[in-house]
PDB file of C-alpha atoms in Angstrom:
ATOM      1  CA  MET A   1      74.511 -81.618  -7.377  1.00 46.00           C
ATOM      2  CA  SER A   2      75.370 -82.272 -10.997  1.00 46.00           C
ATOM      3  CA  VAL A   3      78.880 -83.123 -12.132  1.00 42.00           C
ATOM      4  CA  PHE A   4      80.124 -81.916 -15.513  1.00 41.00           C
ATOM      5  CA  SER A   5      83.005 -83.015 -17.670  1.00 40.00           C
ATOM      6  CA  SER A   6      84.154 -81.804 -21.061  1.00 40.00           C
ATOM      7  CA  SER A   7      84.304 -83.985 -24.122  1.00 38.00           C
ATOM      8  CA  ALA A   8      87.077 -83.750 -26.690  1.00 32.00           C
ATOM      9  CA  GLU A   9      84.893 -81.426 -28.701  1.00 32.00           C
ATOM     10  CA  GLY A  10      84.485 -79.125 -25.705  1.00 36.00           C
ATOM     11  CA  ASP A  11      80.756 -79.813 -25.258  1.00 57.00           C
ATOM     12  CA  CYS A  12      79.401 -79.844 -21.723  1.00 65.00           C
ATOM     13  CA  ALA A  13      78.548 -83.387 -20.704  1.00 61.00           C
ATOM     14  CA  PRO A  14      76.425 -83.565 -17.543  1.00 75.00           C
ATOM     15  CA  GLU A  15      76.792 -86.804 -15.603  1.00 90.00           C
ATOM     16  CA  ARG A  16      73.922 -86.220 -13.164  1.00 94.00           C
ATOM     17  CA  ILE A  17      71.128 -83.653 -12.970  1.00 96.00           C
ATOM     18  CA  VAL A  18      68.464 -83.498 -10.273  1.00 97.00           C
ATOM     19  CA  ILE A  19      65.149 -81.895 -11.288  1.00 98.00           C
ATOM     20  CA  ALA A  20      62.950 -80.261  -8.646  1.00 97.00           C
ATOM     21  CA  THR A  21      59.272 -80.601  -9.539  1.00 97.00           C
ATOM     22  CA  ARG A  22      55.832 -80.319  -8.033  1.00 94.00           C
ATOM     23  CA  GLU A  23      54.142 -83.683  -7.564  1.00 93.00           C
ATOM     24  CA  SER A  24      50.941 -83.021  -9.459  1.00 91.00           C
ATOM     25  CA  ARG A  25      50.395 -85.330 -12.412  1.00 93.00           C
ATOM     26  CA  LEU A  26      50.913 -82.530 -14.910  1.00 94.00           C
ATOM     27  CA  ALA A  27      54.054 -81.215 -13.220  1.00 95.00           C
ATOM     28  CA  LEU A  28      55.511 -84.730 -13.141  1.00 97.00           C
ATOM     29  CA  TRP A  29      54.694 -85.166 -16.843  1.00 97.00           C
ATOM     30  CA  GLN A  30      56.584 -81.968 -17.596  1.00 97.00           C
ATOM     31  CA  ALA A  31      59.562 -83.015 -15.473  1.00 98.00           C
ATOM     32  CA  GLU A  32      59.645 -86.439 -17.124  1.00 98.00           C
ATOM     33  CA  HIS A  33      59.496 -84.715 -20.520  1.00 98.00           C
ATOM     34  CA  VAL A  34      62.536 -82.593 -19.631  1.00 98.00           C
ATOM     35  CA  LYS A  35      64.278 -85.686 -18.253  1.00 97.00           C
ATOM     36  CA  ALA A  36      63.732 -87.576 -21.513  1.00 97.00           C
ATOM     37  CA  ARG A  37      64.950 -84.638 -23.599  1.00 97.00           C
ATOM     38  CA  LEU A  38      68.095 -84.246 -21.489  1.00 96.00           C
ATOM     39  CA  GLU A  39      68.873 -87.952 -21.659  1.00 95.00           C
ATOM     40  CA  ALA A  40      68.402 -87.884 -25.432  1.00 95.00           C
ATOM     41  CA  VAL A  41      70.806 -84.967 -25.857  1.00 95.00           C
ATOM     42  CA  TYR A  42      73.267 -86.230 -23.244  1.00 95.00           C
ATOM     43  CA  PRO A  43      73.090 -90.066 -23.310  1.00 94.00           C
ATOM     44  CA  GLY A  44      75.600 -90.410 -20.482  1.00 91.00           C
ATOM     45  CA  CYS A  45      73.602 -88.169 -18.165  1.00 93.00           C
ATOM     46  CA  ARG A  46      71.737 -89.604 -15.190  1.00 95.00           C
ATOM     47  CA  VAL A  47      68.660 -87.475 -14.558  1.00 96.00           C
ATOM     48  CA  GLU A  48      66.646 -87.818 -11.353  1.00 97.00           C
ATOM     49  CA  LEU A  49      63.452 -86.209 -10.079  1.00 98.00           C
ATOM     50  CA  LEU A  50      62.969 -84.603  -6.671  1.00 97.00           C
ATOM     51  CA  GLY A  51      59.203 -84.425  -6.130  1.00 95.00           C
ATOM     52  CA  MET A  52      57.915 -81.708  -3.815  1.00 92.00           C
ATOM     53  CA  THR A  53      54.552 -80.435  -2.543  1.00 80.00           C
ATOM     54  CA  THR A  54      54.366 -76.645  -2.651  1.00 66.00           C
ATOM     55  CA  ARG A  55      52.268 -74.202  -0.639  1.00 59.00           C
ATOM     56  CA  GLY A  56      50.235 -73.543  -3.770  1.00 50.00           C
ATOM     57  CA  ASP A  57      49.322 -77.229  -3.880  1.00 50.00           C
ATOM     58  CA  GLN A  58      48.377 -77.314  -0.190  1.00 49.00           C
ATOM     59  CA  ILE A  59      46.096 -74.259   0.043  1.00 48.00           C
ATOM     60  CA  LEU A  60      42.967 -75.170  -1.877  1.00 47.00           C
ATOM     61  CA  ASP A  61      40.183 -73.508   0.098  1.00 48.00           C
ATOM     62  CA  ARG A  62      40.898 -69.935  -1.026  1.00 50.00           C
ATOM     63  CA  PRO A  63      41.420 -68.223  -4.406  1.00 50.00           C
ATOM     64  CA  LEU A  64      45.080 -68.225  -5.418  1.00 47.00           C
ATOM     65  CA  ALA A  65      45.083 -64.438  -5.734  1.00 49.00           C
ATOM     66  CA  LYS A  66      44.222 -64.150  -2.021  1.00 49.00           C
ATOM     67  CA  VAL A  67      47.020 -66.369  -0.660  1.00 46.00           C
ATOM     68  CA  GLY A  68      50.120 -65.158  -2.449  1.00 48.00           C
ATOM     69  CA  GLY A  69      49.632 -65.882  -6.125  1.00 51.00           C
ATOM     70  CA  LYS A  70      51.341 -68.344  -8.404  1.00 52.00           C
ATOM     71  CA  GLY A  71      54.716 -67.720  -6.749  1.00 62.00           C
ATOM     72  CA  LEU A  72      53.536 -70.243  -4.157  1.00 68.00           C
ATOM     73  CA  PHE A  73      54.117 -72.943  -6.781  1.00 71.00           C
ATOM     74  CA  VAL A  74      57.832 -72.187  -7.182  1.00 89.00           C
ATOM     75  CA  LYS A  75      59.253 -71.088  -3.810  1.00 90.00           C
ATOM     76  CA  GLU A  76      59.910 -74.579  -2.456  1.00 91.00           C
ATOM     77  CA  LEU A  77      61.505 -75.611  -5.738  1.00 95.00           C
ATOM     78  CA  GLU A  78      63.782 -72.564  -5.615  1.00 95.00           C
ATOM     79  CA  ALA A  79      64.730 -73.433  -2.031  1.00 95.00           C
ATOM     80  CA  ALA A  80      65.852 -76.852  -3.259  1.00 96.00           C
ATOM     81  CA  LEU A  81      68.095 -75.128  -5.813  1.00 97.00           C
ATOM     82  CA  LEU A  82      69.618 -72.833  -3.182  1.00 97.00           C
ATOM     83  CA  GLU A  83      70.219 -75.732  -0.800  1.00 97.00           C
ATOM     84  CA  GLY A  84      71.890 -77.844  -3.473  1.00 96.00           C
ATOM     85  CA  ARG A  85      69.269 -80.592  -3.333  1.00 97.00           C
ATOM     86  CA  ALA A  86      68.374 -80.003  -6.987  1.00 97.00           C
ATOM     87  CA  ASP A  87      70.128 -78.547 -10.022  1.00 97.00           C
ATOM     88  CA  ILE A  88      67.170 -77.346 -12.052  1.00 97.00           C
ATOM     89  CA  ALA A  89      63.462 -76.728 -11.531  1.00 98.00           C
ATOM     90  CA  VAL A  90      60.815 -77.315 -14.187  1.00 97.00           C
ATOM     91  CA  HIS A  91      57.825 -74.971 -14.315  1.00 96.00           C
ATOM     92  CA  SER A  92      54.777 -74.114 -16.352  1.00 95.00           C
ATOM     93  CA  MET A  93      55.874 -70.670 -17.546  1.00 96.00           C
ATOM     94  CA  LYS A  94      52.516 -69.125 -16.650  1.00 92.00           C
ATOM     95  CA  ASP A  95      53.268 -69.982 -12.993  1.00 90.00           C
ATOM     96  CA  VAL A  96      56.683 -68.286 -12.897  1.00 93.00           C
ATOM     97  CA  PRO A  97      56.595 -64.858 -11.183  1.00 92.00           C
ATOM     98  CA  MET A  98      57.317 -61.982 -13.570  1.00 92.00           C
ATOM     99  CA  VAL A  99      60.134 -60.752 -11.334  1.00 92.00           C
ATOM    100  CA  MET A 100      62.595 -63.452 -10.295  1.00 92.00           C
ATOM    101  CA  GLY A 101      65.249 -63.208  -7.610  1.00 94.00           C
ATOM    102  CA  GLU A 102      68.716 -62.231  -8.855  1.00 96.00           C
ATOM    103  CA  GLU A 103      70.063 -65.585  -7.729  1.00 97.00           C
ATOM    104  CA  PHE A 104      67.819 -67.425 -10.193  1.00 97.00           C
ATOM    105  CA  ALA A 105      68.035 -67.693 -13.970  1.00 96.00           C
ATOM    106  CA  LEU A 106      65.375 -68.711 -16.442  1.00 97.00           C
ATOM    107  CA  ALA A 107      67.822 -70.871 -18.356  1.00 97.00           C
ATOM    108  CA  CYS A 108      65.562 -72.341 -21.015  1.00 97.00           C
ATOM    109  CA  VAL A 109      62.076 -72.015 -22.495  1.00 98.00           C
ATOM    110  CA  MET A 110      61.021 -75.057 -24.485  1.00 98.00           C
ATOM    111  CA  ALA A 111      58.761 -75.299 -27.544  1.00 97.00           C
ATOM    112  CA  ARG A 112      55.208 -74.333 -26.722  1.00 97.00           C
ATOM    113  CA  GLU A 113      52.200 -76.627 -26.695  1.00 95.00           C
ATOM    114  CA  ILE A 114      48.848 -75.126 -27.715  1.00 96.00           C
ATOM    115  CA  PRO A 115      48.652 -71.886 -25.671  1.00 97.00           C
ATOM    116  CA  PHE A 116      44.887 -71.392 -25.567  1.00 98.00           C
ATOM    117  CA  ASP A 117      42.212 -72.042 -22.954  1.00 98.00           C
ATOM    118  CA  ALA A 118      39.876 -75.005 -23.227  1.00 98.00           C
ATOM    119  CA  PHE A 119      36.135 -75.115 -22.536  1.00 98.00           C
ATOM    120  CA  VAL A 120      35.301 -78.358 -20.709  1.00 98.00           C
ATOM    121  CA  SER A 121      31.748 -79.458 -19.966  1.00 98.00           C
ATOM    122  CA  THR A 122      29.613 -82.561 -19.672  1.00 97.00           C
ATOM    123  CA  ARG A 123      26.493 -80.533 -20.500  1.00 97.00           C
ATOM    124  CA  TYR A 124      27.304 -77.904 -23.107  1.00 98.00           C
ATOM    125  CA  ALA A 125      29.316 -77.838 -26.321  1.00 97.00           C
ATOM    126  CA  SER A 126      30.453 -74.233 -26.037  1.00 97.00           C
ATOM    127  CA  LEU A 127      30.181 -71.006 -24.059  1.00 98.00           C
ATOM    128  CA  ASP A 128      27.515 -69.844 -26.486  1.00 97.00           C
ATOM    129  CA  ASP A 129      25.357 -72.831 -25.526  1.00 98.00           C
ATOM    130  CA  MET A 130      25.339 -72.001 -21.808  1.00 98.00           C
ATOM    131  CA  PRO A 131      22.079 -70.454 -20.526  1.00 98.00           C
ATOM    132  CA  PRO A 132      21.823 -67.513 -18.133  1.00 98.00           C
ATOM    133  CA  GLY A 133      22.841 -68.471 -14.608  1.00 97.00           C
ATOM    134  CA  ALA A 134      24.880 -71.508 -15.681  1.00 98.00           C
ATOM    135  CA  VAL A 135      27.943 -71.978 -13.444  1.00 98.00           C
ATOM    136  CA  LEU A 136      31.417 -71.742 -14.959  1.00 98.00           C
ATOM    137  CA  GLY A 137      34.437 -72.614 -12.822  1.00 98.00           C
ATOM    138  CA  THR A 138      37.896 -71.084 -13.169  1.00 95.00           C
ATOM    139  CA  SER A 139      40.818 -70.276 -10.896  1.00 86.00           C
ATOM    140  CA  SER A 140      41.932 -67.341 -13.031  1.00 92.00           C
ATOM    141  CA  LEU A 141      40.931 -63.681 -12.768  1.00 94.00           C
ATOM    142  CA  ARG A 142      42.204 -63.324 -16.337  1.00 95.00           C
ATOM    143  CA  ARG A 143      39.662 -65.857 -17.593  1.00 97.00           C
ATOM    144  CA  GLU A 144      36.944 -64.582 -15.272  1.00 97.00           C
ATOM    145  CA  SER A 145      37.230 -60.970 -16.460  1.00 97.00           C
ATOM    146  CA  GLN A 146      37.033 -61.948 -20.128  1.00 97.00           C
ATOM    147  CA  ILE A 147      34.009 -64.196 -19.544  1.00 97.00           C
ATOM    148  CA  HIS A 148      32.214 -61.490 -17.555  1.00 97.00           C
ATOM    149  CA  ALA A 149      32.862 -59.002 -20.383  1.00 97.00           C
ATOM    150  CA  GLN A 150      31.493 -61.269 -23.124  1.00 97.00           C
ATOM    151  CA  TYR A 151      29.030 -63.516 -21.251  1.00 97.00           C
ATOM    152  CA  PRO A 152      27.747 -61.349 -18.381  1.00 97.00           C
ATOM    153  CA  PHE A 153      24.781 -63.671 -17.813  1.00 97.00           C
ATOM    154  CA  LEU A 154      26.987 -66.575 -16.641  1.00 98.00           C
ATOM    155  CA  ALA A 155      27.843 -67.258 -12.991  1.00 97.00           C
ATOM    156  CA  VAL A 156      31.640 -67.504 -12.657  1.00 97.00           C
ATOM    157  CA  THR A 157      32.906 -69.175  -9.473  1.00 95.00           C
ATOM    158  CA  SER A 158      36.312 -70.115  -8.075  1.00 93.00           C
ATOM    159  CA  LEU A 159      37.767 -73.504  -8.954  1.00 94.00           C
ATOM    160  CA  ARG A 160      40.999 -74.664  -7.246  1.00 86.00           C
ATOM    161  CA  GLY A 161      42.956 -77.907  -7.199  1.00 88.00           C
ATOM    162  CA  ASN A 162      45.121 -79.778  -9.664  1.00 87.00           C
ATOM    163  CA  LEU A 163      43.813 -80.734 -13.080  1.00 92.00           C
ATOM    164  CA  ASP A 164      42.356 -84.082 -11.972  1.00 91.00           C
ATOM    165  CA  THR A 165      40.612 -82.469  -8.993  1.00 93.00           C
ATOM    166  CA  ARG A 166      39.036 -79.824 -11.212  1.00 96.00           C
ATOM    167  CA  LEU A 167      37.748 -82.426 -13.646  1.00 96.00           C
ATOM    168  CA  ARG A 168      36.327 -84.461 -10.754  1.00 96.00           C
ATOM    169  CA  LYS A 169      34.453 -81.421  -9.425  1.00 97.00           C
ATOM    170  CA  LEU A 170      32.984 -80.886 -12.885  1.00 97.00           C
ATOM    171  CA  ASP A 171      31.962 -84.533 -13.171  1.00 97.00           C
ATOM    172  CA  GLU A 172      30.321 -84.384  -9.728  1.00 97.00           C
ATOM    173  CA  GLY A 173      28.068 -81.599 -11.008  1.00 96.00           C
ATOM    174  CA  GLN A 174      29.562 -78.757  -8.952  1.00 97.00           C
ATOM    175  CA  PHE A 175      29.942 -76.766 -12.193  1.00 98.00           C
ATOM    176  CA  ASP A 176      28.181 -76.703 -15.545  1.00 98.00           C
ATOM    177  CA  ALA A 177      31.500 -76.088 -17.272  1.00 98.00           C
ATOM    178  CA  ILE A 178      35.088 -75.223 -16.412  1.00 98.00           C
ATOM    179  CA  MET A 179      37.982 -73.522 -18.182  1.00 98.00           C
ATOM    180  CA  LEU A 180      41.446 -75.069 -18.212  1.00 97.00           C
ATOM    181  CA  ALA A 181      44.659 -74.633 -20.151  1.00 96.00           C
ATOM    182  CA  ALA A 182      44.380 -76.806 -23.249  1.00 97.00           C
ATOM    183  CA  ALA A 183      48.092 -77.646 -23.026  1.00 97.00           C
ATOM    184  CA  GLY A 184      47.712 -79.541 -19.748  1.00 95.00           C
ATOM    185  CA  LEU A 185      44.822 -81.628 -21.037  1.00 97.00           C
ATOM    186  CA  ARG A 186      46.727 -82.548 -24.187  1.00 97.00           C
ATOM    187  CA  ARG A 187      49.895 -83.430 -22.313  1.00 96.00           C
ATOM    188  CA  LEU A 188      48.028 -85.824 -20.042  1.00 96.00           C
ATOM    189  CA  GLY A 189      46.141 -87.486 -22.883  1.00 96.00           C
ATOM    190  CA  LEU A 190      42.849 -85.862 -21.880  1.00 97.00           C
ATOM    191  CA  GLU A 191      42.206 -84.029 -25.133  1.00 97.00           C
ATOM    192  CA  SER A 192      38.847 -85.807 -25.438  1.00 97.00           C
ATOM    193  CA  ARG A 193      37.608 -83.739 -22.480  1.00 98.00           C
ATOM    194  CA  ILE A 194      37.966 -80.529 -24.520  1.00 98.00           C
ATOM    195  CA  ARG A 195      34.630 -79.440 -25.956  1.00 98.00           C
ATOM    196  CA  ALA A 196      36.071 -76.295 -27.529  1.00 98.00           C
ATOM    197  CA  VAL A 197      39.429 -74.540 -27.731  1.00 98.00           C
ATOM    198  CA  LEU A 198      38.828 -70.846 -27.086  1.00 98.00           C
ATOM    199  CA  PRO A 199      40.559 -68.519 -29.562  1.00 97.00           C
ATOM    200  CA  ALA A 200      42.569 -65.563 -28.310  1.00 96.00           C
ATOM    201  CA  GLU A 201      39.692 -63.268 -29.287  1.00 96.00           C
ATOM    202  CA  VAL A 202      37.522 -64.960 -26.648  1.00 97.00           C
ATOM    203  CA  SER A 203      40.123 -65.728 -23.995  1.00 98.00           C
ATOM    204  CA  LEU A 204      43.571 -64.217 -24.441  1.00 98.00           C
ATOM    205  CA  PRO A 205      46.092 -66.563 -22.772  1.00 97.00           C
ATOM    206  CA  ALA A 206      48.258 -65.836 -19.762  1.00 96.00           C
ATOM    207  CA  ALA A 207      51.858 -64.794 -20.346  1.00 97.00           C
ATOM    208  CA  GLY A 208      53.854 -67.959 -20.993  1.00 97.00           C
ATOM    209  CA  GLN A 209      50.836 -70.254 -21.173  1.00 97.00           C
ATOM    210  CA  GLY A 210      51.605 -73.613 -22.790  1.00 97.00           C
ATOM    211  CA  ALA A 211      55.386 -73.240 -22.425  1.00 98.00           C
ATOM    212  CA  ILE A 212      57.708 -75.156 -20.096  1.00 98.00           C
ATOM    213  CA  GLY A 213      60.548 -73.239 -18.443  1.00 98.00           C
ATOM    214  CA  ILE A 214      63.690 -74.527 -16.758  1.00 98.00           C
ATOM    215  CA  GLU A 215      65.185 -72.553 -13.881  1.00 98.00           C
ATOM    216  CA  CYS A 216      68.598 -72.848 -12.241  1.00 97.00           C
ATOM    217  CA  LEU A 217      70.916 -70.717 -10.132  1.00 98.00           C
ATOM    218  CA  THR A 218      72.435 -67.742 -11.945  1.00 97.00           C
ATOM    219  CA  THR A 219      75.881 -68.968 -10.947  1.00 97.00           C
ATOM    220  CA  ARG A 220      75.383 -72.277 -12.797  1.00 95.00           C
ATOM    221  CA  VAL A 221      76.659 -71.059 -16.157  1.00 94.00           C
ATOM    222  CA  ASP A 222      77.486 -74.683 -16.995  1.00 93.00           C
ATOM    223  CA  LEU A 223      73.818 -75.639 -16.725  1.00 95.00           C
ATOM    224  CA  VAL A 224      72.605 -72.554 -18.587  1.00 95.00           C
ATOM    225  CA  ASN A 225      74.869 -73.465 -21.506  1.00 94.00           C
ATOM    226  CA  CYS A 226      73.835 -77.122 -21.580  1.00 94.00           C
ATOM    227  CA  LEU A 227      70.123 -76.357 -21.388  1.00 96.00           C
ATOM    228  CA  GLN A 228      70.262 -74.307 -24.599  1.00 96.00           C
ATOM    229  CA  ALA A 229      69.982 -77.608 -26.475  1.00 96.00           C
ATOM    230  CA  LEU A 230      66.361 -77.815 -25.249  1.00 97.00           C
ATOM    231  CA  ALA A 231      65.397 -74.191 -25.945  1.00 98.00           C
ATOM    232  CA  ASP A 232      63.030 -73.071 -28.710  1.00 98.00           C
ATOM    233  CA  ALA A 233      63.912 -69.672 -30.176  1.00 97.00           C
ATOM    234  CA  GLU A 234      60.421 -68.588 -31.261  1.00 97.00           C
ATOM    235  CA  THR A 235      58.759 -69.616 -27.998  1.00 98.00           C
ATOM    236  CA  THR A 236      61.548 -67.959 -26.007  1.00 98.00           C
ATOM    237  CA  ALA A 237      61.033 -64.664 -27.854  1.00 98.00           C
ATOM    238  CA  CYS A 238      57.234 -64.715 -27.570  1.00 98.00           C
ATOM    239  CA  VAL A 239      57.316 -65.576 -23.864  1.00 98.00           C
ATOM    240  CA  ALA A 240      59.903 -62.844 -23.244  1.00 98.00           C
ATOM    241  CA  ALA A 241      57.598 -60.281 -24.874  1.00 98.00           C
ATOM    242  CA  GLU A 242      54.560 -61.519 -22.939  1.00 98.00           C
ATOM    243  CA  ARG A 243      56.432 -61.429 -19.627  1.00 97.00           C
ATOM    244  CA  ALA A 244      57.849 -57.957 -20.326  1.00 97.00           C
ATOM    245  CA  PHE A 245      54.301 -56.701 -20.954  1.00 97.00           C
ATOM    246  CA  SER A 246      53.010 -58.254 -17.742  1.00 96.00           C
ATOM    247  CA  ARG A 247      56.038 -57.126 -15.722  1.00 95.00           C
ATOM    248  CA  SER A 248      55.630 -53.537 -16.921  1.00 95.00           C
ATOM    249  CA  LEU A 249      52.057 -53.548 -15.606  1.00 94.00           C
ATOM    250  CA  ALA A 250      53.090 -55.265 -12.351  1.00 82.00           C
ATOM    251  CA  GLY A 251      51.055 -58.260 -13.427  1.00 64.00           C
ATOM    252  CA  ASN A 252      50.391 -60.954 -10.856  1.00 65.00           C
ATOM    253  CA  CYS A 253      47.619 -63.296  -9.799  1.00 65.00           C
ATOM    254  CA  GLU A 254      45.507 -60.359  -8.627  1.00 80.00           C
ATOM    255  CA  THR A 255      45.710 -58.555 -11.972  1.00 87.00           C
ATOM    256  CA  PRO A 256      43.305 -59.654 -14.713  1.00 94.00           C
ATOM    257  CA  LEU A 257      45.587 -59.394 -17.713  1.00 96.00           C
ATOM    258  CA  GLY A 258      46.699 -61.546 -20.592  1.00 96.00           C
ATOM    259  CA  ALA A 259      49.434 -61.444 -23.208  1.00 98.00           C
ATOM    260  CA  TYR A 260      50.047 -63.566 -26.258  1.00 98.00           C
ATOM    261  CA  GLY A 261      52.763 -63.341 -28.897  1.00 98.00           C
ATOM    262  CA  GLU A 262      52.774 -65.117 -32.258  1.00 97.00           C
ATOM    263  CA  MET A 263      55.425 -65.285 -34.966  1.00 96.00           C
ATOM    264  CA  HIS A 264      54.302 -64.746 -38.561  1.00 92.00           C
ATOM    265  CA  ALA A 265      56.893 -64.794 -41.348  1.00 90.00           C
ATOM    266  CA  GLY A 266      59.627 -63.633 -39.004  1.00 90.00           C
ATOM    267  CA  ARG A 267      57.524 -60.915 -37.369  1.00 96.00           C
ATOM    268  CA  MET A 268      56.022 -61.033 -33.886  1.00 98.00           C
ATOM    269  CA  VAL A 269      52.473 -59.905 -33.224  1.00 98.00           C
ATOM    270  CA  LEU A 270      51.891 -59.295 -29.516  1.00 98.00           C
ATOM    271  CA  ARG A 271      48.422 -58.791 -28.064  1.00 98.00           C
ATOM    272  CA  GLY A 272      47.595 -57.827 -24.506  1.00 98.00           C
ATOM    273  CA  PHE A 273      44.751 -56.681 -22.268  1.00 97.00           C
ATOM    274  CA  VAL A 274      44.030 -55.433 -18.761  1.00 97.00           C
ATOM    275  CA  ALA A 275      40.548 -55.597 -17.234  1.00 96.00           C
ATOM    276  CA  MET A 276      38.473 -55.136 -14.138  1.00 95.00           C
ATOM    277  CA  PRO A 277      37.666 -58.538 -12.587  1.00 94.00           C
ATOM    278  CA  ASP A 278      33.958 -58.083 -13.330  1.00 95.00           C
ATOM    279  CA  GLY A 279      34.695 -57.296 -16.977  1.00 96.00           C
ATOM    280  CA  SER A 280      33.129 -53.836 -16.683  1.00 96.00           C
ATOM    281  CA  ARG A 281      36.194 -52.278 -18.278  1.00 96.00           C
ATOM    282  CA  VAL A 282      38.705 -53.881 -20.654  1.00 96.00           C
ATOM    283  CA  VAL A 283      41.671 -52.160 -22.313  1.00 97.00           C
ATOM    284  CA  ARG A 284      43.274 -53.997 -25.247  1.00 97.00           C
ATOM    285  CA  GLY A 285      46.161 -53.405 -27.597  1.00 98.00           C
ATOM    286  CA  GLU A 286      48.464 -54.936 -30.189  1.00 98.00           C
ATOM    287  CA  ARG A 287      52.057 -54.337 -31.309  1.00 97.00           C
ATOM    288  CA  GLU A 288      54.230 -55.798 -34.049  1.00 97.00           C
ATOM    289  CA  GLY A 289      58.013 -56.154 -34.246  1.00 97.00           C
ATOM    290  CA  THR A 290      60.880 -58.603 -34.567  1.00 96.00           C
ATOM    291  CA  ALA A 291      61.909 -61.392 -32.205  1.00 96.00           C
ATOM    292  CA  LEU A 292      65.009 -59.374 -31.305  1.00 96.00           C
ATOM    293  CA  GLU A 293      62.722 -56.601 -30.043  1.00 96.00           C
ATOM    294  CA  ALA A 294      60.722 -58.953 -27.812  1.00 97.00           C
ATOM    295  CA  GLU A 295      61.203 -57.252 -24.454  1.00 97.00           C
ATOM    296  CA  SER A 296      60.923 -53.709 -25.809  1.00 98.00           C
ATOM    297  CA  LEU A 297      57.795 -54.778 -27.699  1.00 98.00           C
ATOM    298  CA  GLY A 298      56.219 -55.954 -24.450  1.00 98.00           C
ATOM    299  CA  ARG A 299      57.096 -52.714 -22.669  1.00 98.00           C
ATOM    300  CA  ALA A 300      55.784 -50.621 -25.559  1.00 98.00           C
ATOM    301  CA  LEU A 301      52.461 -52.473 -25.570  1.00 98.00           C
ATOM    302  CA  ALA A 302      52.171 -51.912 -21.819  1.00 97.00           C
ATOM    303  CA  ASP A 303      52.757 -48.197 -22.391  1.00 97.00           C
ATOM    304  CA  ASP A 304      50.037 -48.201 -25.067  1.00 98.00           C
ATOM    305  CA  LEU A 305      47.531 -49.672 -22.626  1.00 97.00           C
ATOM    306  CA  LEU A 306      48.538 -47.256 -19.884  1.00 96.00           C
ATOM    307  CA  ALA A 307      47.864 -44.421 -22.320  1.00 96.00           C
ATOM    308  CA  GLN A 308      44.386 -45.863 -22.886  1.00 95.00           C
ATOM    309  CA  GLY A 309      43.563 -45.895 -19.169  1.00 94.00           C
ATOM    310  CA  ALA A 310      44.988 -49.187 -17.914  1.00 94.00           C
ATOM    311  CA  GLY A 311      46.626 -47.263 -15.069  1.00 93.00           C
ATOM    312  CA  GLU A 312      43.217 -46.373 -13.670  1.00 93.00           C
ATOM    313  CA  ILE A 313      42.224 -50.040 -13.661  1.00 94.00           C
ATOM    314  CA  LEU A 314      45.475 -51.030 -11.968  1.00 92.00           C
ATOM    315  CA  ALA A 315      45.053 -48.269  -9.388  1.00 92.00           C
ATOM    316  CA  GLU A 316      41.579 -49.535  -8.534  1.00 91.00           C
ATOM    317  CA  LEU A 317      42.879 -53.088  -8.195  1.00 88.00           C
ATOM    318  CA  GLY A 318      45.831 -51.955  -6.091  1.00 77.00           C
TER     319      GLY A 318
END
């Protein structure tokens, strides 16, 4: 458990913080990044990592949507918070369930890395270069539905495992190309593997993609206050809008949907879509508002899509 004292100025001064993290290379990079930021803001703080292997990391022989979704990546970390073995948990925001338990707080969302998907291949320079029947690997129904809609001649197959495992499978020739989050590749110094960054018009990102979130217990108001030093206001607002959109449509790993918010001159533009997994039907929409309207903007965009028939798609998927 962390111990806090107050300085003469009244600022919270953590003496020790334990971070729960998955043990994949990317998750450890993110945890180390948070550790470095905390130590920079609070020089007297001792920050330690508690590495854990989650169910999501262990089950690799089935699509994520079939074994419980991305929540499998956070449950063990949340257990460590409840048991007092860790103070905070560091997550990729796209892995955080849209509905969190009341005992948990999303205390901080940090500045976003590039939020888009990356096209990675040893054979082709872009999706447009891939011939009919070429095999594209992805673990995401969101990516799969968008590829089916725009490149129906490609064979899209399931790709599981951490980032290094996915790249190895590509290099072994199991796939002609794969799609990954560009943020992870950049963070691990693997940007050279990116053949093309896919714009939102081709592959709209997942809610929260590219952003790091920090979770703690709701009762730890001390931690929530201290973590604000690491928060990024624009990213926080955009991710809140994206998550509100997804939450309103009951978005999870089995729902092919995406949401992406951008700030332009103080205004937020939020785009979203819902699709059938095979891309046979796609419903899209866009809303604009202020950062203060983030959550209501997300809900309004969800309502727009429901009015266009998204409910029928969700009913079929349900």
